[in-house]
JSON list of C-alpha atoms in Angstrom, two decimals:
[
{"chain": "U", "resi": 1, "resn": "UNK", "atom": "CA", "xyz": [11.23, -5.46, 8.98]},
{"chain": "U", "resi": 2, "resn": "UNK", "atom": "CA", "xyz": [14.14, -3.47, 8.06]},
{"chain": "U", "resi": 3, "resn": "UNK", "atom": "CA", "xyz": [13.88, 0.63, 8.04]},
{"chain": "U", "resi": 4, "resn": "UNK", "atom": "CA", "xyz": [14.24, 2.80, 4.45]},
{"chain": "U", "resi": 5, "resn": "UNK", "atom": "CA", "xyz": [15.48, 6.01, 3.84]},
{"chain": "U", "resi": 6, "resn": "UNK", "atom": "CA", "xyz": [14.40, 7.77, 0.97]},
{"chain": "U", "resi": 7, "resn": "UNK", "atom": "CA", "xyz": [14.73, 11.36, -0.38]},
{"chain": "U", "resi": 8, "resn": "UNK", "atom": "CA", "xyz": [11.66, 13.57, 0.33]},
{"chain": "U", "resi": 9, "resn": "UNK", "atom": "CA", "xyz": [11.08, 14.54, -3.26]},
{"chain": "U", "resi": 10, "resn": "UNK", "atom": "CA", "xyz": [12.86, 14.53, -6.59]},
{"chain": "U", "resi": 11, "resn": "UNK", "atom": "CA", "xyz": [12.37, 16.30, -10.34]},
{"chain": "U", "resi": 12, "resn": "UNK", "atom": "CA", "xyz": [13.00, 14.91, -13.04]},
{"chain": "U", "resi": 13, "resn": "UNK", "atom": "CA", "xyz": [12.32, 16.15, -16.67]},
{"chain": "U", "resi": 14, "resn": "UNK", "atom": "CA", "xyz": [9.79, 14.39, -18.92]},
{"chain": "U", "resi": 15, "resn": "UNK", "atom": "CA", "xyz": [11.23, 11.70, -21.58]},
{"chain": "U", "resi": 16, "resn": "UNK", "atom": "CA", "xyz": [14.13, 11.76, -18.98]},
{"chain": "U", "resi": 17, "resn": "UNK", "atom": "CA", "xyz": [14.99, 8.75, -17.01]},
{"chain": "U", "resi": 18, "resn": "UNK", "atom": "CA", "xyz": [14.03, 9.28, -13.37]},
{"chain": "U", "resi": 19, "resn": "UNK", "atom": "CA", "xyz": [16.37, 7.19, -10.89]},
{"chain": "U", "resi": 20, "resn": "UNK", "atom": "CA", "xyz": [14.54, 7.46, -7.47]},
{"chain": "U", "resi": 21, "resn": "UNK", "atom": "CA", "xyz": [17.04, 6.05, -4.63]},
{"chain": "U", "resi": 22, "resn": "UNK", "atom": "CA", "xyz": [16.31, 3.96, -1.46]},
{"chain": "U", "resi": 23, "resn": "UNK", "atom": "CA", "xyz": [18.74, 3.03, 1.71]},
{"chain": "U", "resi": 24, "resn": "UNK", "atom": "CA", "xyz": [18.07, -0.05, 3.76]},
{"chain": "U", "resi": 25, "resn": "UNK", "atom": "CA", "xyz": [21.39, -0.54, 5.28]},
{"chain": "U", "resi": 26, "resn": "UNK", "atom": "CA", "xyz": [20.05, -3.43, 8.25]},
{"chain": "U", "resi": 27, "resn": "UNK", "atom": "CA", "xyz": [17.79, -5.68, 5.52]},
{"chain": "U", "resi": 28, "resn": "UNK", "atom": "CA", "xyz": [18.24, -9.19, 6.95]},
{"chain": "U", "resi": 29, "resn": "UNK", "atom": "CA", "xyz": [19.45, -11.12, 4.46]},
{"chain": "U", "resi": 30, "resn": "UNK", "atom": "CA", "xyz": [15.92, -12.88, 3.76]},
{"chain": "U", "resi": 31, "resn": "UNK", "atom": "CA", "xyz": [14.44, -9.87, 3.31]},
{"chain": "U", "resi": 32, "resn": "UNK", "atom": "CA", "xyz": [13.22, -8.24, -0.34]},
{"chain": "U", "resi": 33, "resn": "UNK", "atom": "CA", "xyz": [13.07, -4.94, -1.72]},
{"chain": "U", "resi": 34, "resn": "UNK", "atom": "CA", "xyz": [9.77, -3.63, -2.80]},
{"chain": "U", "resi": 35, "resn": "UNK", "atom": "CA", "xyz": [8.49, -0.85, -4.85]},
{"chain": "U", "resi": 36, "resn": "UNK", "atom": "CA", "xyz": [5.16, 0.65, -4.21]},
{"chain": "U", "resi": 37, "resn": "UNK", "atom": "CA", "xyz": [3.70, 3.98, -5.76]},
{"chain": "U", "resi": 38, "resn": "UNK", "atom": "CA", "xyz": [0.85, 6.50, -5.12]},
{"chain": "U", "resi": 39, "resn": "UNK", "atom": "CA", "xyz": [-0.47, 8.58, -7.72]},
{"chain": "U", "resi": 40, "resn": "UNK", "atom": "CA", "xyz": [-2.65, 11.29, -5.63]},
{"chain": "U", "resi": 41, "resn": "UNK", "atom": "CA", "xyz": [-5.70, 10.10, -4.00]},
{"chain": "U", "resi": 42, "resn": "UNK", "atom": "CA", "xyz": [-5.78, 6.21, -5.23]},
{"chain": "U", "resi": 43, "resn": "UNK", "atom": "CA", "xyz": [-4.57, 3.23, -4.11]},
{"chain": "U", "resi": 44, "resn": "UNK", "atom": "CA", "xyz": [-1.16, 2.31, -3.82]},
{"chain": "U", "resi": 45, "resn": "UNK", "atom": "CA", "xyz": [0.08, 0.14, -7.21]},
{"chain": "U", "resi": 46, "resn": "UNK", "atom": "CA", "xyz": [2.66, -1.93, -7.47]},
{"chain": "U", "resi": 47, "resn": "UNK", "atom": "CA", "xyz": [6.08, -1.96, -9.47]},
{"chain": "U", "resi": 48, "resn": "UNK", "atom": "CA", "xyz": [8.54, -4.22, -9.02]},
{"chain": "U", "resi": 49, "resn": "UNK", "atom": "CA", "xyz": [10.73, -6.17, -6.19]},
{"chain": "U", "resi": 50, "resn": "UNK", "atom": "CA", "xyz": [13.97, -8.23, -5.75]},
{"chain": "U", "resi": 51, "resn": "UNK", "atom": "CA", "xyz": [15.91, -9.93, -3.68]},
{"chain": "U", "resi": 52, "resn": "UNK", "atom": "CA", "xyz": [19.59, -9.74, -4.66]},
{"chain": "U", "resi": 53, "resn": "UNK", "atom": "CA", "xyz": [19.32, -9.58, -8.90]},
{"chain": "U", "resi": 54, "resn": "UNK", "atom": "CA", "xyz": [18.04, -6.79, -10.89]},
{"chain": "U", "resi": 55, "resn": "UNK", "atom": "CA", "xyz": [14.97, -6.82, -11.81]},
{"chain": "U", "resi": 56, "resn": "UNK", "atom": "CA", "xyz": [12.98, -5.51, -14.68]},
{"chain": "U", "resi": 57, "resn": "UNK", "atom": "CA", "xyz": [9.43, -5.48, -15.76]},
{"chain": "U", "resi": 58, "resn": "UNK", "atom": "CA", "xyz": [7.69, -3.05, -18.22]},
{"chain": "U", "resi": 59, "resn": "UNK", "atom": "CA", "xyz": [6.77, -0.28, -16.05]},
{"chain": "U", "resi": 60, "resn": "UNK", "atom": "CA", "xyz": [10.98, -0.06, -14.31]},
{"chain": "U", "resi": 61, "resn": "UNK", "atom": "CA", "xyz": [14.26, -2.00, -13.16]},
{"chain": "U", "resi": 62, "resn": "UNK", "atom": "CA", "xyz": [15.76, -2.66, -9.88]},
{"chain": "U", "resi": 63, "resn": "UNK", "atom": "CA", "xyz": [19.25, -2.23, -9.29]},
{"chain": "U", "resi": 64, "resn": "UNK", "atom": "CA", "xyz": [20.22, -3.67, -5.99]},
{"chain": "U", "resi": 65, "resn": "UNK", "atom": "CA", "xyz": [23.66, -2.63, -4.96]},
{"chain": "U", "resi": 66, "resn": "UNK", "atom": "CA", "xyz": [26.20, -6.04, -4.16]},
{"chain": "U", "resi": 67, "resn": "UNK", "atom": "CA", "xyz": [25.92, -5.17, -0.33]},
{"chain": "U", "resi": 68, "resn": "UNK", "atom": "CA", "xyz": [22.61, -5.31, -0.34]},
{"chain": "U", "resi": 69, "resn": "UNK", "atom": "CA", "xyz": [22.26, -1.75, 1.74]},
{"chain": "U", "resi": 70, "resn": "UNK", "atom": "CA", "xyz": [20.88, 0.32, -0.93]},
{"chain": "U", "resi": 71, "resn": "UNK", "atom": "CA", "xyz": [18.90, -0.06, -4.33]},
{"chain": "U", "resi": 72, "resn": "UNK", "atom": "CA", "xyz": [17.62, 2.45, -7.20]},
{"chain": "U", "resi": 73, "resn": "UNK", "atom": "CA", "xyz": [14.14, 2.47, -9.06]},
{"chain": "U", "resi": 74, "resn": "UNK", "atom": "CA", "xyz": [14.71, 3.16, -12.73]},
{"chain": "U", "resi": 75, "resn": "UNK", "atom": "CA", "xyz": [11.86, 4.86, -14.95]},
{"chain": "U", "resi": 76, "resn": "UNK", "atom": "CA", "xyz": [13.36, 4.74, -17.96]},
{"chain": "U", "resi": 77, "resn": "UNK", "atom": "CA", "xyz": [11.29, 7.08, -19.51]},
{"chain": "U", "resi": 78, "resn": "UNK", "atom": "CA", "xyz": [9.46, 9.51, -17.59]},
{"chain": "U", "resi": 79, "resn": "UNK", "atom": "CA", "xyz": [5.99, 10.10, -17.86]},
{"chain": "U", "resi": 80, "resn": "UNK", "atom": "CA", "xyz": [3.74, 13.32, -16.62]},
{"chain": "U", "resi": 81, "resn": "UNK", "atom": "CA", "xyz": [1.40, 10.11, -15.06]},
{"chain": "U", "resi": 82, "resn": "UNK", "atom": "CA", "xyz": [4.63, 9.05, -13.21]},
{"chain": "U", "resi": 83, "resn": "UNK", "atom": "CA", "xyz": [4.00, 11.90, -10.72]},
{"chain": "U", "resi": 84, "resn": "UNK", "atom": "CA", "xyz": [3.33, 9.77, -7.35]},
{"chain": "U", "resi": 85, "resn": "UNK", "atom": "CA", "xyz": [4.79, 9.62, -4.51]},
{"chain": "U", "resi": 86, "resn": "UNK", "atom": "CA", "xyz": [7.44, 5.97, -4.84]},
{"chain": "U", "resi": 87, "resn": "UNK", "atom": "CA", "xyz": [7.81, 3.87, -1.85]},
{"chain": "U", "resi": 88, "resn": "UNK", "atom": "CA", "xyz": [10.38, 1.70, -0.89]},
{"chain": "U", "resi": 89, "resn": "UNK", "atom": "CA", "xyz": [9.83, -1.35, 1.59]},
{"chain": "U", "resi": 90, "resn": "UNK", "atom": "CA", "xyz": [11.65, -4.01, 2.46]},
{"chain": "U", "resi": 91, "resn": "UNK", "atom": "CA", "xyz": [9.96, -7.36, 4.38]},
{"chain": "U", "resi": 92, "resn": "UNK", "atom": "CA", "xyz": [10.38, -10.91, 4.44]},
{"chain": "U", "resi": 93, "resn": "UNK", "atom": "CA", "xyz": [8.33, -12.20, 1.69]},
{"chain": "U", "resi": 94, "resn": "UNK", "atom": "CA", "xyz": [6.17, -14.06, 3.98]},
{"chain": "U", "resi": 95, "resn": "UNK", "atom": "CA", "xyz": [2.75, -13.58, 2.71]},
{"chain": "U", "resi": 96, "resn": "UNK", "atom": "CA", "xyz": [-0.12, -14.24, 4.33]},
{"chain": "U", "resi": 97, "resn": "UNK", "atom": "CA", "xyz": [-1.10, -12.45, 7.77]},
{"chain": "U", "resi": 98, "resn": "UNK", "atom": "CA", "xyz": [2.34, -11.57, 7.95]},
{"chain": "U", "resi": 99, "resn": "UNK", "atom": "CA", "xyz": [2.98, -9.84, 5.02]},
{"chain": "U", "resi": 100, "resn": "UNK", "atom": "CA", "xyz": [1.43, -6.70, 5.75]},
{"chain": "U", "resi": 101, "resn": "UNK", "atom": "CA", "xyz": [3.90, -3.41, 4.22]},
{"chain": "U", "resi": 102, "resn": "UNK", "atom": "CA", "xyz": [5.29, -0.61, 6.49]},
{"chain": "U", "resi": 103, "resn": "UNK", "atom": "CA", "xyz": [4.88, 2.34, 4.99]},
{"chain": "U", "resi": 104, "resn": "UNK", "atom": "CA", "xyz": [7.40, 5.15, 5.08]},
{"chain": "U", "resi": 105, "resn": "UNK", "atom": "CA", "xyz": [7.28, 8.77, 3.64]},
{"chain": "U", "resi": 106, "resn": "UNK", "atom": "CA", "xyz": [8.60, 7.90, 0.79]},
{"chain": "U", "resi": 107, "resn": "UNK", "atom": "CA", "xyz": [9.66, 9.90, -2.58]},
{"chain": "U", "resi": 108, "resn": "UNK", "atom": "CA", "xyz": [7.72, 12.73, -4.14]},
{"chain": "U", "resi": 109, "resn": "UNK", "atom": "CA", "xyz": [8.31, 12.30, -7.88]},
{"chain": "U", "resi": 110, "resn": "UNK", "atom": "CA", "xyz": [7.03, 15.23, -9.81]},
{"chain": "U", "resi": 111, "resn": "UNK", "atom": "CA", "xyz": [7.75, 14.65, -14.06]},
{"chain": "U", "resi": 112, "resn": "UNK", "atom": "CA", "xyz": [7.99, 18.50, -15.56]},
{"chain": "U", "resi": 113, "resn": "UNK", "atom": "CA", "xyz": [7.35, 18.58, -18.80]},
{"chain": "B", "resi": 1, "resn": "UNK", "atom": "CA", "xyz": [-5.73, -9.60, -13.50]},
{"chain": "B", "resi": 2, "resn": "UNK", "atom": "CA", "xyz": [-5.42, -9.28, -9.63]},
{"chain": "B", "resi": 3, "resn": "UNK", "atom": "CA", "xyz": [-7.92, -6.16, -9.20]},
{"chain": "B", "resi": 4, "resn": "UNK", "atom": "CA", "xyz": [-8.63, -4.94, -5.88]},
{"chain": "B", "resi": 5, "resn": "UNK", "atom": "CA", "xyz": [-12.25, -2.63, -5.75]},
{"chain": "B", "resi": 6, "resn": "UNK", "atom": "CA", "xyz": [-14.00, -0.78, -2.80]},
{"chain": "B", "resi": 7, "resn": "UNK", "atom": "CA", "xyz": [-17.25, 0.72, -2.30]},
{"chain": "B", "resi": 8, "resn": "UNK", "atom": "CA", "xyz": [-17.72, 3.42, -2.11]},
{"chain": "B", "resi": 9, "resn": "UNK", "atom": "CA", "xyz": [-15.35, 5.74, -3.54]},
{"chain": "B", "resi": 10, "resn": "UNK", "atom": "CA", "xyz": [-16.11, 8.46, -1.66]},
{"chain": "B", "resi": 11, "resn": "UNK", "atom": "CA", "xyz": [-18.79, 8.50, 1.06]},
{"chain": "B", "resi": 12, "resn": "UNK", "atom": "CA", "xyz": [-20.38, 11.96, 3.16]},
{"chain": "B", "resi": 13, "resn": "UNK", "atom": "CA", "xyz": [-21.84, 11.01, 6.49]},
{"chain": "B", "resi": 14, "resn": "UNK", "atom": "CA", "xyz": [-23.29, 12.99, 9.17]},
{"chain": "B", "resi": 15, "resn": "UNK", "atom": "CA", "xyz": [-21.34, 12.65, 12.70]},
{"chain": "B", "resi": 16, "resn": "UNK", "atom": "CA", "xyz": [-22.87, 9.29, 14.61]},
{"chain": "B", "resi": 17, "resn": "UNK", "atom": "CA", "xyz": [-23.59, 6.89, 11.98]},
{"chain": "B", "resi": 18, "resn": "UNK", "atom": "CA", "xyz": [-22.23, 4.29, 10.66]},
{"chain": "B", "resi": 19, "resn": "UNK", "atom": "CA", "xyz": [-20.75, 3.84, 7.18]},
{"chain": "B", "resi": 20, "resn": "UNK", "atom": "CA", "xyz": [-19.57, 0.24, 5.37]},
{"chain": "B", "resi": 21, "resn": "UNK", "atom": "CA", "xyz": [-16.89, -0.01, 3.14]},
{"chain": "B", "resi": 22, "resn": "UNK", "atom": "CA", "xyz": [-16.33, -2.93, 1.09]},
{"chain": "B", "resi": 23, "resn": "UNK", "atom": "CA", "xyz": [-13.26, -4.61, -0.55]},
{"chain": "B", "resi": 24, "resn": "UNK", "atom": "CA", "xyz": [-13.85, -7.64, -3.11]},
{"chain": "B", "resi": 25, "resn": "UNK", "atom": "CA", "xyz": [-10.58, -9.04, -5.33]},
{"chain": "B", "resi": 26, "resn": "UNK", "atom": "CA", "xyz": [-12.70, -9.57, -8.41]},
{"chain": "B", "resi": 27, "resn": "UNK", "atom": "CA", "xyz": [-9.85, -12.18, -9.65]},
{"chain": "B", "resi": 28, "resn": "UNK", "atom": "CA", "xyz": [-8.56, -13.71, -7.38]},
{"chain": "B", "resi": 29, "resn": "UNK", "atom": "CA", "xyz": [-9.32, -15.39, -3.75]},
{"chain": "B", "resi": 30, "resn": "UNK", "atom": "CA", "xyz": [-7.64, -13.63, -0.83]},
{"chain": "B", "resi": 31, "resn": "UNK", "atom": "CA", "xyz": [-7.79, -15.25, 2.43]},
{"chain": "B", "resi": 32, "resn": "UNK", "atom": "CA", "xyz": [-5.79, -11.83, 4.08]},
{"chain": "B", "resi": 33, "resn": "UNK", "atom": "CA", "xyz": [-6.64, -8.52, 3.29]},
{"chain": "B", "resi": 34, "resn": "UNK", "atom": "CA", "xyz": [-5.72, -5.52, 4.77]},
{"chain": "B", "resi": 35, "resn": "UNK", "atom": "CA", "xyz": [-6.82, -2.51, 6.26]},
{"chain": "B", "resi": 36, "resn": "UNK", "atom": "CA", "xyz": [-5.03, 0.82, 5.64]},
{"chain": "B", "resi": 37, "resn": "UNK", "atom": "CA", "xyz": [-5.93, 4.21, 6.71]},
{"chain": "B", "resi": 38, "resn": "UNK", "atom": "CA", "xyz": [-4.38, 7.59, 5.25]},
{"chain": "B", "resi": 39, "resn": "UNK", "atom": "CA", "xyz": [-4.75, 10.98, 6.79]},
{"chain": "B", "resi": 40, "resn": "UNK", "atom": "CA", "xyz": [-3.79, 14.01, 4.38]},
{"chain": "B", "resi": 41, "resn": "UNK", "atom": "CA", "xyz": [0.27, 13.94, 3.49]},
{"chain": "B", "resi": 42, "resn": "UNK", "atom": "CA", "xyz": [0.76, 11.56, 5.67]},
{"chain": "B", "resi": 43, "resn": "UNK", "atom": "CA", "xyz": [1.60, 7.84, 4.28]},
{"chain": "B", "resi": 44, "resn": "UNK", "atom": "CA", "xyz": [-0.63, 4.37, 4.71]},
{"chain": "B", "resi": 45, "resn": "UNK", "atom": "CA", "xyz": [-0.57, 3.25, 8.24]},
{"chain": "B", "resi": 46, "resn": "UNK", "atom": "CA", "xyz": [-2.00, -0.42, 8.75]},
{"chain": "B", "resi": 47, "resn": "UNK", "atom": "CA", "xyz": [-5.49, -0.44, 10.66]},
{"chain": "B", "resi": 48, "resn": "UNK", "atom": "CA", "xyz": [-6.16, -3.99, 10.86]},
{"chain": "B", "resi": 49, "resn": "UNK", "atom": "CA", "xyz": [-5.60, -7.64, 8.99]},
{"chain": "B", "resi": 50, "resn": "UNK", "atom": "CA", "xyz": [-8.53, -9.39, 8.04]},
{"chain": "B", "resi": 51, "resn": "UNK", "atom": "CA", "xyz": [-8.45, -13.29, 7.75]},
{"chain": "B", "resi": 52, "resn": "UNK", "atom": "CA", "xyz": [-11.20, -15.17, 6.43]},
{"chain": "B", "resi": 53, "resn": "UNK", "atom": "CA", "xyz": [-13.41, -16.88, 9.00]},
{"chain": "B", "resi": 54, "resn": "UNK", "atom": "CA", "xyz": [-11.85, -15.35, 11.79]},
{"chain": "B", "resi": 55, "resn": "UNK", "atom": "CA", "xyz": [-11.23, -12.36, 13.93]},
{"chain": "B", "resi": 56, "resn": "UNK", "atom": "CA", "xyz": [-9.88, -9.48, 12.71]},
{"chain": "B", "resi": 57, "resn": "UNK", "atom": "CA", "xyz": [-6.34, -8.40, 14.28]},
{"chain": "B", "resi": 58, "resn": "UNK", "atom": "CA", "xyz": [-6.03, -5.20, 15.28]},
{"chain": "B", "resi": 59, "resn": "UNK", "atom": "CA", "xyz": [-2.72, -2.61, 15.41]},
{"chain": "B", "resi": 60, "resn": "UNK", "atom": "CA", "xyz": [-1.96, -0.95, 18.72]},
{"chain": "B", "resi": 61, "resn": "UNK", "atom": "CA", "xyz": [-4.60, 2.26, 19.04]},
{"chain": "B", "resi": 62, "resn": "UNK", "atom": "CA", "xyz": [-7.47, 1.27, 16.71]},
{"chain": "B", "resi": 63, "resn": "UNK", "atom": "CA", "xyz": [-10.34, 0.66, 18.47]},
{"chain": "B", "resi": 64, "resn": "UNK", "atom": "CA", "xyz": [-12.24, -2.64, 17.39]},
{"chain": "B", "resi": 65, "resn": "UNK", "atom": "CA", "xyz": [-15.39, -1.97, 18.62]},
{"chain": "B", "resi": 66, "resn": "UNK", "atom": "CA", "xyz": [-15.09, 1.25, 16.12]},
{"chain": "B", "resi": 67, "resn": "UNK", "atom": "CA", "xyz": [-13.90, -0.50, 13.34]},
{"chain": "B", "resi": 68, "resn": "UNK", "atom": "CA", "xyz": [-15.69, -3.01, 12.79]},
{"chain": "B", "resi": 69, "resn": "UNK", "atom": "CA", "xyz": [-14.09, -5.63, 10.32]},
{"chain": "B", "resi": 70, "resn": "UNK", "atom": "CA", "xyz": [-15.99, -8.69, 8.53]},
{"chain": "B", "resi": 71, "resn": "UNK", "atom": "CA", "xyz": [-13.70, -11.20, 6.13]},
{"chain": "B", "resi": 72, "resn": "UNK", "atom": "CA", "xyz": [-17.12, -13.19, 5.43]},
{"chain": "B", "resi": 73, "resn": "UNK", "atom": "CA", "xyz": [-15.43, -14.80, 2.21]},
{"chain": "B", "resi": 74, "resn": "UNK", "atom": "CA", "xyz": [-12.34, -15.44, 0.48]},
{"chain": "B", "resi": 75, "resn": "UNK", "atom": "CA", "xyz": [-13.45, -12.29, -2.02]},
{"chain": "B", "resi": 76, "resn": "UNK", "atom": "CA", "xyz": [-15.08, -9.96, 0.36]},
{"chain": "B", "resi": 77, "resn": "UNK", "atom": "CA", "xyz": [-14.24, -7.83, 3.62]},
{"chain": "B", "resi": 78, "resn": "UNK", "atom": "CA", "xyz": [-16.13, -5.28, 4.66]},
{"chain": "B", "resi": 79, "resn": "UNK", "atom": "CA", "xyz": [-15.40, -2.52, 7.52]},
{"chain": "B", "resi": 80, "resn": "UNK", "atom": "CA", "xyz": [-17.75, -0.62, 9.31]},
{"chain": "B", "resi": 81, "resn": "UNK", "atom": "CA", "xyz": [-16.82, 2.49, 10.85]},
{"chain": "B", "resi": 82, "resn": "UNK", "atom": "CA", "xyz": [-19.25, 3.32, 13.52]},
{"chain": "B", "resi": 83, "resn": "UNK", "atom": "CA", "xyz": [-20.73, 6.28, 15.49]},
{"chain": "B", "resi": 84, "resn": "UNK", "atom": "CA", "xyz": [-18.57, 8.06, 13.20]},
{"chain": "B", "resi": 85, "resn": "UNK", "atom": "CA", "xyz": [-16.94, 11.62, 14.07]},
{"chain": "B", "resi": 86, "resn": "UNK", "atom": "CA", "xyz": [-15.41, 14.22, 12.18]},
{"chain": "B", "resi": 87, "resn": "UNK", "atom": "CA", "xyz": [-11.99, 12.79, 13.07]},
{"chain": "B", "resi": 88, "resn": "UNK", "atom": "CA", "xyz": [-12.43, 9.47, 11.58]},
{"chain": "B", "resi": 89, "resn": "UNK", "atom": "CA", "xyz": [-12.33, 11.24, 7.89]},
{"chain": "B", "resi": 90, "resn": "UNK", "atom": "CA", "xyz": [-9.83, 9.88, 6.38]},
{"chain": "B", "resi": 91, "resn": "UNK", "atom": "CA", "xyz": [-8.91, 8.18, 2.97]},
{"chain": "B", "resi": 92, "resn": "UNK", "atom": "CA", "xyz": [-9.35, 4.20, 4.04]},
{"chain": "B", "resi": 93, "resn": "UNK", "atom": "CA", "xyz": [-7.60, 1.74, 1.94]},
{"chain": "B", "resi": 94, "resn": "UNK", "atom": "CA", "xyz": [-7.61, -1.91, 1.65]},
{"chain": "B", "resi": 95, "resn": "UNK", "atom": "CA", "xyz": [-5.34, -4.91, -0.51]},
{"chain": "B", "resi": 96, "resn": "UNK", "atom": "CA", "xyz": [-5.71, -8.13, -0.89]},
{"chain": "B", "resi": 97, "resn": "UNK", "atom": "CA", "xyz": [-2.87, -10.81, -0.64]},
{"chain": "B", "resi": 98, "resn": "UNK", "atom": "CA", "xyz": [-2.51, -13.60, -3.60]},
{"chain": "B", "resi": 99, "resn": "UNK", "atom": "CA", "xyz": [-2.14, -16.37, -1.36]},
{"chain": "B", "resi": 100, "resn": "UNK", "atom": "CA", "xyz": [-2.29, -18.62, -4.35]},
{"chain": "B", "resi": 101, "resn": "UNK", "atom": "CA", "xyz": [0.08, -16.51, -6.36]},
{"chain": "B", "resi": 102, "resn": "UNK", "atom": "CA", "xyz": [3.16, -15.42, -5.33]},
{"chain": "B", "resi": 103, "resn": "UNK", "atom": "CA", "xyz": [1.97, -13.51, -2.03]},
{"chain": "B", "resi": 104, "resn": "UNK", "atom": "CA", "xyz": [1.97, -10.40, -3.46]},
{"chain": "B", "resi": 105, "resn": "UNK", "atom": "CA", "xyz": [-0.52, -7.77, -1.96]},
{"chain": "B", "resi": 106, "resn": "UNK", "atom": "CA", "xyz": [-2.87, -5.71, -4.69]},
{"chain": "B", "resi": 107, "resn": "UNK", "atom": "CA", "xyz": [-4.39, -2.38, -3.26]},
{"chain": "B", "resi": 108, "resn": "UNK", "atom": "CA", "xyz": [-8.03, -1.31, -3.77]},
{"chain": "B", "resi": 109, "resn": "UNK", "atom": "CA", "xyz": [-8.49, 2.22, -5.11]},
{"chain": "B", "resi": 110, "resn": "UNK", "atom": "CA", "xyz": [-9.37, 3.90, -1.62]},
{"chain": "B", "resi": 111, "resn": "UNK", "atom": "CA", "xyz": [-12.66, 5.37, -0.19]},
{"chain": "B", "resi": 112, "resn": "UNK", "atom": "CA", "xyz": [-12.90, 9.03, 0.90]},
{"chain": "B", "resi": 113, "resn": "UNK", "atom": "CA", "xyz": [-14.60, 9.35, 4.20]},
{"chain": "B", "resi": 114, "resn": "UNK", "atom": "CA", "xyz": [-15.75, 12.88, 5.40]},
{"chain": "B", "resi": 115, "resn": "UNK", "atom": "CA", "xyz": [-17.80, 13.24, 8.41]},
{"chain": "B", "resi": 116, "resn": "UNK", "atom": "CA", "xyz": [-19.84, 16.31, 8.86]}
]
């Protein structure tokens, strides 16, 4: 599975739309984005995923850029219970016992109110 | 719908015994699950996959004959840490995979291990 870089942490203001970025420049091209998040001491939950489109659900969009090499998680509308720390994975969408997710370090959102 | 749960949430055990978690999907019939563990700030790494009426696999470095992992139904796998030490705490996390969905994996809520 194809390696993600994401920003170590990020602010963003509450009410305020938080754009949290992820780089994934060698995703195979049957490989999807995924968005995962972890509010403090729980269980990862999660958000959304594509595979070339944006996406949107209730709880964010996903814009995936043309190239394929980099995406953005949208919350349009901060909350204080969007602190969590955002993960962004990409895999084959096998499922399965291959679909197990790699976890990176991924983004430390803190909402300020 | 798709709702992970473990038991316990949080378990204190005295160094050498043996503690059981369990992981049901309450909606939902999940012949893979997963086992994650989490030390503090650090992110999930993958212990193990569980598959339904077989052996557990096992990543590089975890010890099967420590963790011992039971996928006796398509709702229920259990893992057993034993002779526990103070440097197995950790927070242990499982999911579930909607095989009859669309694959995606739903994560339990975690159980907090210490070890005295």
């Amino acid at each position: 599975d194809a390696k993600t870089t994401q920003p170590p942490s990020m602010d963003c203001a509450e009410g305020r739309a938080a754009n949290l970025p992820c780089n994934h420049s060698t995703i195979s091209g049957n490989e999807y984005v995924y968005w995962y998040r972890q509010i403090h001491s729980q269980g990862p939950q999660y958000i959304i995923h594509g595979l070339k489109n944006n996406e949107t659900n209730e709880m964010a969009s996903l814009i995936i850029t043309e190239d394929r090499k980099s995406s953005t998680l949208i919350l349009p509308h901060a909350t204080l219970r969007d602190t969590a720390v955002y993960y962004c994975i990409v895999r084959v969408n096998y499922g399965g016992s291959q679909g197990n997710l790699i976890f990176g370090k991924g983004t430390k959102l803190s909402v300020k109110p | 719908g798709a709702v992970v749960s473990q038991h316990p949430s949080r378990v204190i055990c005295k160094s050498g015994t043996s503690v059981k978690i369990e992981c049901r999907s309450l909606d939902f019939q999940a012949t893979t699950m997963f086992w994650y563990r989490q030390f503090p700030k650090q992110s999930l790494m993958l212990m193990a996959t569980s598959n339904e009426g077989s052996k557990a696999t096992y990543e590089q470095g975890v010890e099967k004959d420590k963790f011992l992992i039971n996928h006796a139904s398509l709702t229920l796998s259990t893992l057993t840490v034993t002779s526990a030490h103070p440097e197995d705490s950790s927070f242990y996390i499982c999911s579930a995979v909607w095989a009859a969905g669309n694959h995606e994996q739903f994560f339990g809520p975690g159980t907090r291990l210490t070890v005295l």
